[in-house]
Coordinates of C-alpha atoms in Angstrom, one line a residue:
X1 CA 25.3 -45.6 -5.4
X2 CA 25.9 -43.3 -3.6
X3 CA 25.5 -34.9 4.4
X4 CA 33.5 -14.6 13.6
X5 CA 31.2 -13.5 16.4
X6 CA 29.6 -9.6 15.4
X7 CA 27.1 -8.4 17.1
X8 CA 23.7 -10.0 16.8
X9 CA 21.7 -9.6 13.6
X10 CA 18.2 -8.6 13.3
X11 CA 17.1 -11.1 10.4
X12 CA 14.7 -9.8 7.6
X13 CA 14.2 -10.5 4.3
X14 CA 16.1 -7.9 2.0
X15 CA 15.9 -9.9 -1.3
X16 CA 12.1 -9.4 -1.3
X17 CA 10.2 -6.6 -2.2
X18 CA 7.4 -6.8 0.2
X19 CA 6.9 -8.4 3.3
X20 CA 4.2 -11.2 2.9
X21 CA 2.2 -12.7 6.0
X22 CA 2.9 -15.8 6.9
X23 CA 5.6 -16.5 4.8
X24 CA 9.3 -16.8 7.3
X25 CA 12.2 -14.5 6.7
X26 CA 16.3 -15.8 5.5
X27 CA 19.2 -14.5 7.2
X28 CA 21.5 -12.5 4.1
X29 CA 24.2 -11.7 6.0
X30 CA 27.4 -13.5 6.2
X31 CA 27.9 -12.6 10.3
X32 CA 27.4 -14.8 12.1
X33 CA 23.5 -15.8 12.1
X34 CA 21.9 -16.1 15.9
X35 CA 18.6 -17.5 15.4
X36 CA 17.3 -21.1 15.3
X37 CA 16.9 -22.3 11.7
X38 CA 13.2 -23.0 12.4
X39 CA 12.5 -19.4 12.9
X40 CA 14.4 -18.4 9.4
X41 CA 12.8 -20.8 6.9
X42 CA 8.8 -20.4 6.0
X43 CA 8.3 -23.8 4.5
X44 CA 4.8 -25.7 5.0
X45 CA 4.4 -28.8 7.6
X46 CA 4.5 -32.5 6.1
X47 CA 2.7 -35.5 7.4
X48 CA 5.2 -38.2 6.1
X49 CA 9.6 -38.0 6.1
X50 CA 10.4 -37.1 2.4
X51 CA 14.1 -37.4 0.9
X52 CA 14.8 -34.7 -2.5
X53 CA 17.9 -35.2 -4.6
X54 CA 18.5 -32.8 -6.5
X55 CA 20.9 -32.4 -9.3
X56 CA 22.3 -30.2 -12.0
X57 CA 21.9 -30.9 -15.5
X58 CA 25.3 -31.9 -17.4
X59 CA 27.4 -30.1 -19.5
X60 CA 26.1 -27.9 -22.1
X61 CA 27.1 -26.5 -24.9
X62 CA 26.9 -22.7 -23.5
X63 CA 28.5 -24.3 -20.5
X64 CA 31.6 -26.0 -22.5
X65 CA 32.1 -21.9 -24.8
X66 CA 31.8 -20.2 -21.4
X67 CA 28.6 -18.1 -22.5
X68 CA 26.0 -17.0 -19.5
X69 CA 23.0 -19.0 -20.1
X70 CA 20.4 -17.6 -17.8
X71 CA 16.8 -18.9 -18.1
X72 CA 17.4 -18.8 -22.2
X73 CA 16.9 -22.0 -23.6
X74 CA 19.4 -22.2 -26.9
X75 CA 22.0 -24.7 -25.7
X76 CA 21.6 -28.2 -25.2
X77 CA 24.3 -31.0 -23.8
X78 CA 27.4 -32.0 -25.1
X79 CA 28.8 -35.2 -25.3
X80 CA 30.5 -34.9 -22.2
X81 CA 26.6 -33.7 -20.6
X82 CA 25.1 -36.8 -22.2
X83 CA 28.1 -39.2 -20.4
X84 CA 28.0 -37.1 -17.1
X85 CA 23.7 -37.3 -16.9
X86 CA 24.6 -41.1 -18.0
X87 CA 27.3 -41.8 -15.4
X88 CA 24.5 -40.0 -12.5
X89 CA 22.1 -42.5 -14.1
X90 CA 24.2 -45.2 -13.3
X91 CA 25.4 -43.6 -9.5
X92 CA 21.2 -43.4 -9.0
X93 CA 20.1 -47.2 -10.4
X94 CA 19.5 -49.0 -7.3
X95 CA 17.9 -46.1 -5.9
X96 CA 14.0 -45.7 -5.8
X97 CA 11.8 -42.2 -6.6
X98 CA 8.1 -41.5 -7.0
X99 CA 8.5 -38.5 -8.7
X100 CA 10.5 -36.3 -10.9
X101 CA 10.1 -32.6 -11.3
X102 CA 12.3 -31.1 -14.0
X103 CA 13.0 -27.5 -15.3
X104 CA 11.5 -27.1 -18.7
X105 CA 14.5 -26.3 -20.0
X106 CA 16.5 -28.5 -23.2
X107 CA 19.2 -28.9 -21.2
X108 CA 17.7 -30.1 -17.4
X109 CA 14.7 -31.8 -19.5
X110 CA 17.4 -34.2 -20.9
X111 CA 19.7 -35.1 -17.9
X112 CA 16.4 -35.8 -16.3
X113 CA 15.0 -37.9 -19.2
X114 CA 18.4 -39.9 -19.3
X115 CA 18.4 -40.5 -15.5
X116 CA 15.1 -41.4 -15.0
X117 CA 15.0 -43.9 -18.0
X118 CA 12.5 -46.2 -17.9
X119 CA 10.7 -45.9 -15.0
X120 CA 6.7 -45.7 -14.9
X121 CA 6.5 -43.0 -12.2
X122 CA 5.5 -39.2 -13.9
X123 CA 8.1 -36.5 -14.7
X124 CA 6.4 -33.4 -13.8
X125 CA 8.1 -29.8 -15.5
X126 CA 8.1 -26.9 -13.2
X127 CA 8.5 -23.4 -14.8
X128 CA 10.1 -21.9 -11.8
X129 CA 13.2 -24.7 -11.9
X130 CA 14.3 -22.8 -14.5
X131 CA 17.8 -21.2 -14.4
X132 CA 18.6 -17.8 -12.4
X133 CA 16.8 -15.0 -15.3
X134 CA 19.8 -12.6 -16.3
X135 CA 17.4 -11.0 -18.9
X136 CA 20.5 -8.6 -20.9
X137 CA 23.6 -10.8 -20.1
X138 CA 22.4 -14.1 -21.1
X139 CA 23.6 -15.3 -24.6
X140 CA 26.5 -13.0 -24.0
X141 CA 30.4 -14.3 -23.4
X142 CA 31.7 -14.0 -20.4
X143 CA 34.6 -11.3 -22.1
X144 CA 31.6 -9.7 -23.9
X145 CA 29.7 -8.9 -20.6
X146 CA 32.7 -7.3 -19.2
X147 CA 33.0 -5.2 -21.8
X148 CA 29.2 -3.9 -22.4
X149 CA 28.1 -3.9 -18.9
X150 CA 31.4 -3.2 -16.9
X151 CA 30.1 -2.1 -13.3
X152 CA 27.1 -4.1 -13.9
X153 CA 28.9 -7.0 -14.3
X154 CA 31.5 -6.7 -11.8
X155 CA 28.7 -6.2 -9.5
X156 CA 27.4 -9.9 -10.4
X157 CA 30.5 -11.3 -10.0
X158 CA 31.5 -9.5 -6.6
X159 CA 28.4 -8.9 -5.0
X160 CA 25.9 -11.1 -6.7
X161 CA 23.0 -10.6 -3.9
X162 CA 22.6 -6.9 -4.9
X163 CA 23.6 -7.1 -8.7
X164 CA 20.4 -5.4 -10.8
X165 CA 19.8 -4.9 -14.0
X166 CA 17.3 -4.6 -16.3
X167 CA 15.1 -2.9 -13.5
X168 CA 15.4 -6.6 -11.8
X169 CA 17.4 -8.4 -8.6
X170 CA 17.8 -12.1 -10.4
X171 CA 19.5 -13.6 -7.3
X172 CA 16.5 -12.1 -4.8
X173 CA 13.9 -13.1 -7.4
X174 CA 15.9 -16.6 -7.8
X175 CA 15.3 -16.6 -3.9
X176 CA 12.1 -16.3 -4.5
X177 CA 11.0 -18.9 -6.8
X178 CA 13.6 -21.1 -4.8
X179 CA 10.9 -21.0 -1.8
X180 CA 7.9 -21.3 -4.3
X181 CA 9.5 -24.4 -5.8
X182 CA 9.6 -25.9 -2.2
X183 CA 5.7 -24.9 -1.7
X184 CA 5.2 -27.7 -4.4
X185 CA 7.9 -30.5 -4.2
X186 CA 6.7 -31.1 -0.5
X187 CA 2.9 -30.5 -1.7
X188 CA 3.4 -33.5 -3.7
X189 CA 2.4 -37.1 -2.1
X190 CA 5.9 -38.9 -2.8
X191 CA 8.3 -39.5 -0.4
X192 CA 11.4 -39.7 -2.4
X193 CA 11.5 -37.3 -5.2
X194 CA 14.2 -36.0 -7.8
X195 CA 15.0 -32.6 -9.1
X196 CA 16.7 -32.4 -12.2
X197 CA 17.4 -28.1 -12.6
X198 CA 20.5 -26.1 -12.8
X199 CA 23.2 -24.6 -11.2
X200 CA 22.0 -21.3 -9.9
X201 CA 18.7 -22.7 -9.0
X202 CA 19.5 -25.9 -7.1
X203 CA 21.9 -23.6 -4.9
X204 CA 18.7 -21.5 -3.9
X205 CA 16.6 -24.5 -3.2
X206 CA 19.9 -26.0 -0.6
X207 CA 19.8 -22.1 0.9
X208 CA 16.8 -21.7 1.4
X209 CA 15.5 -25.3 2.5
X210 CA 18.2 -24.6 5.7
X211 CA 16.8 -21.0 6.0
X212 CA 20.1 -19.0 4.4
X213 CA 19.7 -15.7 2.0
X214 CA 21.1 -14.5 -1.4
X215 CA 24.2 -14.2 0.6
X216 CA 25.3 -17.6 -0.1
X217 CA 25.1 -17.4 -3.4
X218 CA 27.8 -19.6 -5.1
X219 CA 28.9 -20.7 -1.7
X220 CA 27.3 -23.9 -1.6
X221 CA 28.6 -25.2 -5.0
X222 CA 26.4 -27.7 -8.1
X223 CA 28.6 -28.6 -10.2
X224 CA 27.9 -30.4 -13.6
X225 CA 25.4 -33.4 -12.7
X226 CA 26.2 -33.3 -8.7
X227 CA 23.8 -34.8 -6.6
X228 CA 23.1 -33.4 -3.2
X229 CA 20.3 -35.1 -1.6
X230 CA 17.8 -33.0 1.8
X231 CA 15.7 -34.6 4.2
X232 CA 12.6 -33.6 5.7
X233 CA 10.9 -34.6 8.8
X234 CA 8.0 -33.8 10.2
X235 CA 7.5 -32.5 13.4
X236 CA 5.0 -34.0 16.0
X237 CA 3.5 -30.8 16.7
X238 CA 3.4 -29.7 13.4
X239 CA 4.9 -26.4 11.7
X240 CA 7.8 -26.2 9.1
X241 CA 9.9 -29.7 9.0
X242 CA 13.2 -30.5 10.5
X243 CA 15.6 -30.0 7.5
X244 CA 19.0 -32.0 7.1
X245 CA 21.3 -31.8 4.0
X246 CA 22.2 -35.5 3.9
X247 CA 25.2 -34.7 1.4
X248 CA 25.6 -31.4 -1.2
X249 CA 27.2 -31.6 -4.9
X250 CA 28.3 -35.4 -5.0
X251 CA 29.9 -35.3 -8.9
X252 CA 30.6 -37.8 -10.8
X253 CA 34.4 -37.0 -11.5
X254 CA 36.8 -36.5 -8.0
X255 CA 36.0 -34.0 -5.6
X256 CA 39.1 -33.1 -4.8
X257 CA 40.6 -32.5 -8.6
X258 CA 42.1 -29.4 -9.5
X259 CA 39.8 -27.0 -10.4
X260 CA 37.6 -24.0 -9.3
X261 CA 35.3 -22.8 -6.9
X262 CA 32.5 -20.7 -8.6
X263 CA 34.8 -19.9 -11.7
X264 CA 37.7 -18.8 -9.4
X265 CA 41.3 -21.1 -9.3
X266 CA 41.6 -21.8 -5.5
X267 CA 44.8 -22.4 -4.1
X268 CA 43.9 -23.3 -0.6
X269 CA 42.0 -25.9 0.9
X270 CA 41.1 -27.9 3.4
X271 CA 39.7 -31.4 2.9
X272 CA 37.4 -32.7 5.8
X273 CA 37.5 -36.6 6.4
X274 CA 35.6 -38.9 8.5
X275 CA 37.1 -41.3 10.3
X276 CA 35.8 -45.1 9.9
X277 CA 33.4 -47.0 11.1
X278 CA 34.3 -48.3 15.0
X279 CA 31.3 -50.5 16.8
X280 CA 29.8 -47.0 18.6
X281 CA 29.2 -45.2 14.8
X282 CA 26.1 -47.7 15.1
X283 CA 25.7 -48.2 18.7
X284 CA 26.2 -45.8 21.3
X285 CA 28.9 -43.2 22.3
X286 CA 29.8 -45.0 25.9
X287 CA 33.9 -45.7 24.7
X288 CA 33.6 -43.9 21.8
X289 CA 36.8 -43.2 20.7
X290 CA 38.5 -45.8 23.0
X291 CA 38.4 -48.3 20.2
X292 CA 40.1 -48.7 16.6
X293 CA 38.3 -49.2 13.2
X294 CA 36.2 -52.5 12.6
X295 CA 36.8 -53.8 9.0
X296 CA 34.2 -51.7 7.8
X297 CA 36.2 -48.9 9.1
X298 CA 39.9 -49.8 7.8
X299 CA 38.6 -50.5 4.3
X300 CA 36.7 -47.1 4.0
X301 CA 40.5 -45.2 5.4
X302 CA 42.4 -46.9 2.6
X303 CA 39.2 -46.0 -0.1
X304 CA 39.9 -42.5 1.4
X305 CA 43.5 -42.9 1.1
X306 CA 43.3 -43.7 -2.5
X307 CA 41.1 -40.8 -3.4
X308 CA 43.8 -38.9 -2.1
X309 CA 46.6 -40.5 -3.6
X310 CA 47.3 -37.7 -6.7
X311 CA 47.1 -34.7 -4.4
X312 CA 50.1 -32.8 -2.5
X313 CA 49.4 -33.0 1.0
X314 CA 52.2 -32.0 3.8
X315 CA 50.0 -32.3 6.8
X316 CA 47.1 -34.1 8.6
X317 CA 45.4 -32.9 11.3
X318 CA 43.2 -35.1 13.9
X319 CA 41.5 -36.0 16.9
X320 CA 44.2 -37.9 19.2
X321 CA 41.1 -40.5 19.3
X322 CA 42.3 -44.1 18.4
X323 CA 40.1 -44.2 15.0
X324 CA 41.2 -40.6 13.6
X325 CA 44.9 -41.5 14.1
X326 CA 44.3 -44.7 12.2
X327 CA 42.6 -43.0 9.6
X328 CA 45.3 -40.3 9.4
X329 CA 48.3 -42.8 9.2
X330 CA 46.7 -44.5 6.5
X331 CA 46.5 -41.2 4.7
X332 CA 49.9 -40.3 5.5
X333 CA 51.3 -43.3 4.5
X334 CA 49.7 -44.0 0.5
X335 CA 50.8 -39.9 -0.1
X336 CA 54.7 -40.8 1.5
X337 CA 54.6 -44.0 -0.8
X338 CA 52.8 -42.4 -4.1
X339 CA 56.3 -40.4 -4.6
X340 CA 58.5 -43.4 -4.1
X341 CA 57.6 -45.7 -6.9
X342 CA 61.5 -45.5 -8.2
X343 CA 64.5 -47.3 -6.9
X344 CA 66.2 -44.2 -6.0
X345 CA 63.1 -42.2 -4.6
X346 CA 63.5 -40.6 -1.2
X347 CA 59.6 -41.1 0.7
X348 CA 58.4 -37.6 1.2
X349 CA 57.8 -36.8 5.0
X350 CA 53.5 -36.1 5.4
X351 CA 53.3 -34.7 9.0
X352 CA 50.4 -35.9 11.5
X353 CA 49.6 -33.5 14.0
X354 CA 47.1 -34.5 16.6
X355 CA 45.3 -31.5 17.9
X356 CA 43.2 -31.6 21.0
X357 CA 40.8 -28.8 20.2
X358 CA 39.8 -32.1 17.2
X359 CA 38.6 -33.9 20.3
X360 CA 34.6 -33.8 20.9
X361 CA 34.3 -37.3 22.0
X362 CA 34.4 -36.7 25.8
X363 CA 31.0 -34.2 24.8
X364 CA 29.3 -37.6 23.6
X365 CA 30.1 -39.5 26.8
X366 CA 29.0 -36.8 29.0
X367 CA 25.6 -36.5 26.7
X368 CA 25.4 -40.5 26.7
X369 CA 25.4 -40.4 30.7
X370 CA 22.6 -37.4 31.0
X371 CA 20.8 -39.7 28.3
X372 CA 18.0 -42.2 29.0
X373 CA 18.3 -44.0 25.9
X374 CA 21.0 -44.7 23.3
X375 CA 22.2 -42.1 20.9
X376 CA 22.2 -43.3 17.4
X377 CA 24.1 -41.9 14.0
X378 CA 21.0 -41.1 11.7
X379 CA 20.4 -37.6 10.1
X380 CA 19.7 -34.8 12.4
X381 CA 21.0 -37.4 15.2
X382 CA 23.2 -34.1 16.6
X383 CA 19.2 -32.8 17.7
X384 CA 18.9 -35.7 20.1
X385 CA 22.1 -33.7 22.7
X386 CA 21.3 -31.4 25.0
X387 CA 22.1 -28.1 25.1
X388 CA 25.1 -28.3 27.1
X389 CA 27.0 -31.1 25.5
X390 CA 26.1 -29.1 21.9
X391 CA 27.9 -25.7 23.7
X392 CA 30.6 -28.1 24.4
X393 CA 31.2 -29.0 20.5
X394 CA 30.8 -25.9 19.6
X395 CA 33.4 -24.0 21.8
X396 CA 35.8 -26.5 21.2
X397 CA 35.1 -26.0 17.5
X398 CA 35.3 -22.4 17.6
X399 CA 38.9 -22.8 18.3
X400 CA 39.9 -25.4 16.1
X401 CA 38.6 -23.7 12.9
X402 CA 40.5 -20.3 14.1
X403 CA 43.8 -22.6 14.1
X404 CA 43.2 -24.5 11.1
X405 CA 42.8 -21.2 9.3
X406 CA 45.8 -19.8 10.8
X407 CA 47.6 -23.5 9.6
X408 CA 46.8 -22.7 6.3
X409 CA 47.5 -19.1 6.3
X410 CA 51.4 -19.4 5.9
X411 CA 52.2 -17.1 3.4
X412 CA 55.4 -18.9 2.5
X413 CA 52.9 -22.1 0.7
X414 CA 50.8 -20.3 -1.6
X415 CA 49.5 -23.6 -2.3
X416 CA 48.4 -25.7 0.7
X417 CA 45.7 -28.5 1.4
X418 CA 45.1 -29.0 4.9
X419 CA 43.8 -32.8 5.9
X420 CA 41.4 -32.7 8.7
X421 CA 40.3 -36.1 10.0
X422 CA 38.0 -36.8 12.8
X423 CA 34.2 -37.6 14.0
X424 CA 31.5 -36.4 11.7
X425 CA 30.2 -34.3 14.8
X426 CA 33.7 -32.7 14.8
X427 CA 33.0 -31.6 10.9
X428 CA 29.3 -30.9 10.9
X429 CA 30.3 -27.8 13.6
X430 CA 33.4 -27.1 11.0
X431 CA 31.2 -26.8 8.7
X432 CA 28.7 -24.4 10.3
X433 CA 31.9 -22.5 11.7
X434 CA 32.4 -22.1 8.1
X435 CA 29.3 -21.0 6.8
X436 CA 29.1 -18.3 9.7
X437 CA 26.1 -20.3 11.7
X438 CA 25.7 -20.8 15.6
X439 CA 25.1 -24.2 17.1
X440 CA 21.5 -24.4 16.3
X441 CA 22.1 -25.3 12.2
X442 CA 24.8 -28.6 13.4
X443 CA 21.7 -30.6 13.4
X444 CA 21.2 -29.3 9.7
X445 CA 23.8 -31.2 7.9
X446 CA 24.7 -34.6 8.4
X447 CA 28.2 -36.6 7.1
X448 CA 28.7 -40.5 7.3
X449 CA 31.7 -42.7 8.6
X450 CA 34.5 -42.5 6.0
X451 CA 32.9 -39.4 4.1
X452 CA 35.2 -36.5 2.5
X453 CA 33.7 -32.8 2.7
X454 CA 36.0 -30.2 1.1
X455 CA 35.9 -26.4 1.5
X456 CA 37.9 -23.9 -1.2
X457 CA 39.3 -20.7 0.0
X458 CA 39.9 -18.8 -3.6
X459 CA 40.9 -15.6 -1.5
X460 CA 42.8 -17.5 0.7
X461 CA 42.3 -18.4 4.6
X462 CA 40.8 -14.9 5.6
X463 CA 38.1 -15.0 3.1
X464 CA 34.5 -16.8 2.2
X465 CA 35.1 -20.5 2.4
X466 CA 33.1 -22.4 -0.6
X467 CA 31.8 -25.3 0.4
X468 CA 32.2 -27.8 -2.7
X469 CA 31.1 -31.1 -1.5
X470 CA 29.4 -32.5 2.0
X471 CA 29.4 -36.0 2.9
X472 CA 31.2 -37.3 -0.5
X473 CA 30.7 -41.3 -0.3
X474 CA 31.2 -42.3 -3.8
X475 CA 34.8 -43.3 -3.7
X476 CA 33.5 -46.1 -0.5
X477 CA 32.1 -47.8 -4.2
X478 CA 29.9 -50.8 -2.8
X479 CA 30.7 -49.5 1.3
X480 CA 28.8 -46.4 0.2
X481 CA 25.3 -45.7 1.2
X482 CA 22.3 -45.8 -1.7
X483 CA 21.1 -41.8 -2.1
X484 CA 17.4 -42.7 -1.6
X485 CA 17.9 -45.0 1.1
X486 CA 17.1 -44.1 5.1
X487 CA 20.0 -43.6 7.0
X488 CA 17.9 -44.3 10.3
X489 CA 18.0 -47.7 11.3
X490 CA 20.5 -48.8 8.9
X491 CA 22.2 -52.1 10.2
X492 CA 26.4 -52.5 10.3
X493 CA 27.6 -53.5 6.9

């Protein structure tokens, strides 16, 4: 079971070769980007809502002796793949598809086979799900590419979107077949469809589904069998669909584990958390924040809490709102109790500071007044403000993510994780402050009540944030939300 302001940028479409008519352009830059999302993607209109997980194959054996695979097709999974493709069959059970389309390759053809088990409905294998081509590096160690390609390869590493060789652009070509793959996925009659592909590949399809270029390459993560999960609604007048990443990279093991962000140790973080569920997550946002937790709520704080037990964490930040406090003290208190298990331990202190630039409540109340109807949580709910109480968010936003960066930029903690806890408004605008985006992508991701983004900073604070999870709900266990189900008029638990 399982969501900087330049000058203005003229938008084109550098990663192709030739303009084509009728097809829409992707912003590559990393300023910030000023136009709609609608305008930036070229994807075709749908008649019916359709929901696509997508997810990486598990571990292979290139994967596991750190050689670049590319599009070849020589490795095939370990026995750690086979238990992680196993462990994403079990996370996917209770969740209905109509299709599958799989990369031909050993490795994707195999999670998919072990996921989709014995279900009737067709497997379909699409040539261009393949993995990224690297034509000369692929086969080749990663030490082994630094030594015979040397610019060429530092190129890939540091500037991926413009890295040639061979007389080829992989990541613009990637791009590419990223936007051809879409052409058929939403072609197809199903409304709830799986995509079993790789890494490289399943990061073009998020990009360019929400209109974003070879830029973000390997800043939305897909690690080893993770499961994001994109919906797509159609519009009443027709033309592309309204897009919403319902969650991105959902892995089987803990998203917060030490690790690495695209290869790269990180050392800072910050860890996004919703607050629980209070009575207006399902009704409306009249006394939203007013109140404190339902049950529903308090159990999914101390699921949080315990998912955070094992890390290092010297300070929360929240909204002063009732339900983020609670949610932070509950946080606070499992880490000042996890080192105090002896008779002679000393609690360690876990500072809660409540920030006001967290608060966007009072933007909801205002936009439930100017509203005649009720405002209800369901993806791509953030579409239903006006424009005002959206500017609201967002300048509020703004600030907050300058001063959580500057709280994490102390050069005297080269290790820090950063707790931020609040409404899933709150970190949907976080997250597009991250990414470099305006107001107009919020209604693009969406995060549930008691949910855990995180964001890695592997050159610390003043560099590229990579996003590594949105809308993690697999630690809420039988509280979390089935992948394939609709979020719309989903009922209290």
């Amino acid at each position: 079971m399982l969501a900087l302001v330049p000058p203005p940028l003229a938008c084109g479409a550098p990663h192709r070769r030739s303009p084509r008519p009728g097809r829409g352009a992707y912003c590559s830059s990393l300023r910030e980007i000023r136009q709609a999302p609608e305008l930036l993607r070229s994807l075709p209109a749908i008649r019916e809502a359709k929901r696509v997980v997508l997810v990486r194959h598990g571990q292979s054996t290139w994967n596991e002796e750190g050689r670049i695979q590319g599009s070849s097709d020589l490795s095939v999974l370990t026995p750690k793949g086979e238990s992680q493709a196993e462990t994403s069959r079990q996370m996917l059970l209770a969740d209905s598809f109509d299709v599958c389309f799989t990369s031909p390759l050993i490795r994707s053809k195999r999670t998919a086979e072990i996921i989709w088990g014995s279900r009737p409905e067709e497997m379909i294998p699409e040539p261009d799900l393949r993995e990224i081509d690297l034509y000369s590096f692929q086969g080749l160690l990663k030490d082994e590419g630094k030594q015979k390609f040397g610019d060429a390869y530092r190129q890939w590493q540091k500037d991926a979107a413009n890295f040639s060789i061979d007389g080829h652009y992989p990541v613009r070509e990637l791009w590419d077949r990223a936007e051809s793959c879409w052409s058929k996925i939403l072609a197809h009659e199903g409304k709830s469809v799986l995509v079993v592909a790789h890494n490289a590949v399943n990061q073009a399809l998020v990009a360019t589904a929400i209109g974003l270029g070879t830029q973000y390459f390997r800043i939305l993560l897909q690690s080893n069998c993770g499961v994001s999960v994109i919906d797509f609604t159609p519009k009443p007048r027709g033309g592309p669909p309204h897009i919403c990443i319902n969650r991105l990279n959902q892995t089987p093991n803990s998203p917060v584990a030490s690790g690495t962000s695209g290869g790269r140790k990180t050392r800072k973080r910050i860890i996004l958390v919703c607050h629980g569920t209070t009575q207006s997550n399902t009704e409306v946002f009249a006394n939203m924040g007013y109140e404190s937790m339902n049950m529903l709520g308090i159990i999914q704080s101390q699921k949080t809490a315990e998912l955070l037990l094992d890390l290092k964490i010297d300070c929360i930040a929240c909204s002063p709102r009732v339900a983020s406090v609670d949610t932070a003290m509950a946080i606070s208190e499992v880490q000042e109790a996890a080192d105090c298990l002896g008779a002679d331990c000393v609690p360690r202190y876990v500072e809660v500071k409540k920030m006001l630039d967290l608060e966007v409540e009072p933007a909801f109340q205002q936009a439930q007044k100017n509203s005649t109807g009720s405002l209800v949580v369901h993806p791509g709910w953030l579409d239903g403000f006006d424009h005002r109480s959206l500017t609201d968010i967002w300048k509020h936003t703004k600030k907050a993510w300058r001063s959580l960066l500057h709280e994490l930029s102390n050069e005297s903690e080269p290790e820090k994780i950063l707790v931020v806890v609040g409404h899933p408004a709150l970190h949907i605008a976080l997250i597009a402050q991250c990414l470099n985006l305006t107001m107009e992508w919020m209604g693009s991701f969406h995060l549930d009540a008691g949910s855990v983004s995180v964001i890695d900073f592997p050159d610390g604070p003043t560099g590229r944030g990579i996003v590594r999870c949105i809308n993690y709900t697999a630690h809420l266990g039988r509280w979390s939300i089935p992948v394939t189900r609709s979020t719309a008029d989903d009922e209290e638990f």
